[in-house]
Amino acid sequence: MKAILIFDHLNDVLFVKCNKKFASHILKLARMQGLLDDDKVFTDLDNSIPSPNIIMQLFSPIVTSQHVMASQFVNSYTSMKFQDGANMIFDEYIGYTFMYIAAKDVELMRHTLGVCVSIVQHVCGPDIAILKTNWQKMCLVSSLLDAWFNLRNCEQSVLTEAVEQLSVNAEVASSVLKVLHDACDKLKNSQPEFSNLHLLLLVGSKFLSLYSSKNVHDLYASDILLMILLCWVVNKKRKQNQSESNDDCCDDILLPESSVLKNDETKLNFGAKLATPTSEDITDLFRGSRESSVNEGLSSLTDDDLYSQSFLLGCQHNYTANAVHIFELSDSINLITIVEATNLSISSGLCDSFHYLNLINNLQFQRDIDEMKPAFDNLDIAIKKVLEGIKKNRSNVGNDVDMCQKRLQIKWDFVRKKYSDLLRSRDPEVVLQIEANTSGFVETLKELLRLTCFDKNFLKQGIDVLTTVGRLVRQKLNDFSDFLKNIIACVTFYFVCLLNIMRFSTRTSLTINKYLEEFPGLVHFIYIDRNTHRLVAPTLDFTSTETLALTMKKIWNMVEQSRMHLQEGHLSVMCNFNKKLKFTLRNTLFYAKGCSPPKCKVYLNYVMKNFPVPGILCGDYYRKLTETCFPKVSPSKVRIYELYCVHLGLTTSTCVLEHSRRLAATIWEVTGVPNNLADIF
């Protein structure tokens, strides 16, 4: 039995992703409690779908209890365990309750639910209620969760939540970067709205290259991981389209369903399926460019699809609204164009407004007027930030946005006056007036969010140019596509510098057998620079039954066990799996300008109980760790590195520690301490 549910503050069901066993169980409970209509008989419970109203009635007591515990006692539930062994995990985001029910490990479920919250934030922003009425976004959230479930079980980068860069020789790297540079210039010159953009090239789940325009905001490592998940979804949809099959390999049920909003096209494609340009358009766009003649073979390219979707990228208080366009260059090779839809003041200001408004509502419910003043001041700053951002972007603002921000200004002036009266007089009657006008103010905020950060018209701008540039990039990278595909097919990881240091051929793949001579007893290692979240590790050969049966299971178990120890405050761990294997984990923290680790005076075991799950998808755990351990030191001056090692059980502890030191020193010599100029992000 498995289900992920999202409820609003009224206990209404916004999103349900469940399997048939959960749906059947809900119908059985509903029949036992008399919630089903007498004239409605479910003869086949295994193939029936419960109504969202039934789910709401069954879960209202526990959801209401969760709201009361969170608002009144600031001590909400984290998990519950049932008699049959199933667990129920809770999470919350700006007043919305997230729930995950499954018979799995509690820590894994908590991590899964945290990833779900993060995905919903990126797809919907603070307007989570849109999931109830927008089937397209509901399918996208479900598909991204499926992508995370699948890739987490086979990709080390998704498992450890780090970006694995595909290392190629300098000639290929410079050629790819030049192609992206030229493509960026053509997009900016052809479409004025594309002034701030990123061009990202992914090979499977590995990062190959990135080119960003001058004034665009930086991409976070978590954003790149989200793009990897999105490419997995797009590739899956393309394969379904090519096979003319609408059947999803996942049997999960999505609720609530709406026959008005759901149709075959939106159910099949979560993003816009965009038009293709004519040969005349291509000629006009690239007139005078020697490399722009793509008329040859154009007929074979006209069946391509450009998949587009709006996202909020970034992190808390720094969200940026973006239009993401994915163009397939070759099998498993995708060109991702990320265009900023509006300025940072508007997007981050709107997200902050919802955040502080929810905080004020909780304090208002608790009648804690004293703590309301700083939250109200922050809300006022966020609203001013939004309005000023619209004024600065006046040239790109339409009439709808202009009228909406004027309505927002009027409603906010009234609400702000009432809050000022409440803080001054503490009159309960003022609270009633605020509650009566808050709903209209929130709806105007949501409308402004949709018109600016999730503008459908902006998503459609320049689609012909994007498709044309994508084809041009495909043509220029045609010589390298076979080479990159061979890397995926052979499961080969080219890490030239490291192999030179280890005295191997520069064209030899980094596999287990290659470093047994240098590090006897070492089976596998994963090295991660947690400041850039860049991963270095040998690629696992999933075609080998021995790898699947032994090494892979142990590595995945190693990462899970290490996270549990890390949450307990243990930065260095050595543990025996059994008599055959043992693993070590070392989290090294030190100043960038020095060689000795700084002294942490914080008792981590107590502080880390309030930390998120280790990783970056649910929030940058390692940055929070740095800020907590060294509050008076700038996070940029503290470096964090992770090194996982798996050794044979016969290897002595002294040898294991020596291998860890030598391996870390070898990688540091290659990648540089701190950042190497070769680091792209």
JSON list of N, CA and C in Angstrom, two decimals, residues 50 185 293 350 450 612:
[
{"chain": "A", "resi": 50, "resn": "PRO", "atom": "N", "xyz": [-11.62, 5.69, -5.49]},
{"chain": "A", "resi": 50, "resn": "PRO", "atom": "CA", "xyz": [-12.38, 6.40, -4.46]},
{"chain": "A", "resi": 50, "resn": "PRO", "atom": "C", "xyz": [-12.55, 7.87, -4.81]},
{"chain": "A", "resi": 185, "resn": "ASP", "atom": "N", "xyz": [24.05, 33.36, -28.29]},
{"chain": "A", "resi": 185, "resn": "ASP", "atom": "CA", "xyz": [24.07, 34.64, -29.00]},
{"chain": "A", "resi": 185, "resn": "ASP", "atom": "C", "xyz": [22.94, 34.73, -30.02]},
{"chain": "A", "resi": 293, "resn": "SER", "atom": "N", "xyz": [23.54, 26.75, -42.46]},
{"chain": "A", "resi": 293, "resn": "SER", "atom": "CA", "xyz": [22.75, 26.13, -43.51]},
{"chain": "A", "resi": 293, "resn": "SER", "atom": "C", "xyz": [22.30, 24.75, -43.05]},
{"chain": "A", "resi": 350, "resn": "LEU", "atom": "N", "xyz": [7.09, 37.51, -4.38]},
{"chain": "A", "resi": 350, "resn": "LEU", "atom": "CA", "xyz": [5.81, 36.81, -4.29]},
{"chain": "A", "resi": 350, "resn": "LEU", "atom": "C", "xyz": [5.93, 35.58, -3.39]},
{"chain": "A", "resi": 450, "resn": "ARG", "atom": "N", "xyz": [0.48, 33.87, -11.27]},
{"chain": "A", "resi": 450, "resn": "ARG", "atom": "CA", "xyz": [0.23, 33.19, -12.54]},
{"chain": "A", "resi": 450, "resn": "ARG", "atom": "C", "xyz": [0.54, 34.08, -13.73]},
{"chain": "A", "resi": 612, "resn": "PRO", "atom": "N", "xyz": [17.10, 19.31, 7.98]},
{"chain": "A", "resi": 612, "resn": "PRO", "atom": "CA", "xyz": [16.43, 18.52, 6.95]},
{"chain": "A", "resi": 612, "resn": "PRO", "atom": "C", "xyz": [17.22, 17.25, 6.65]}
]
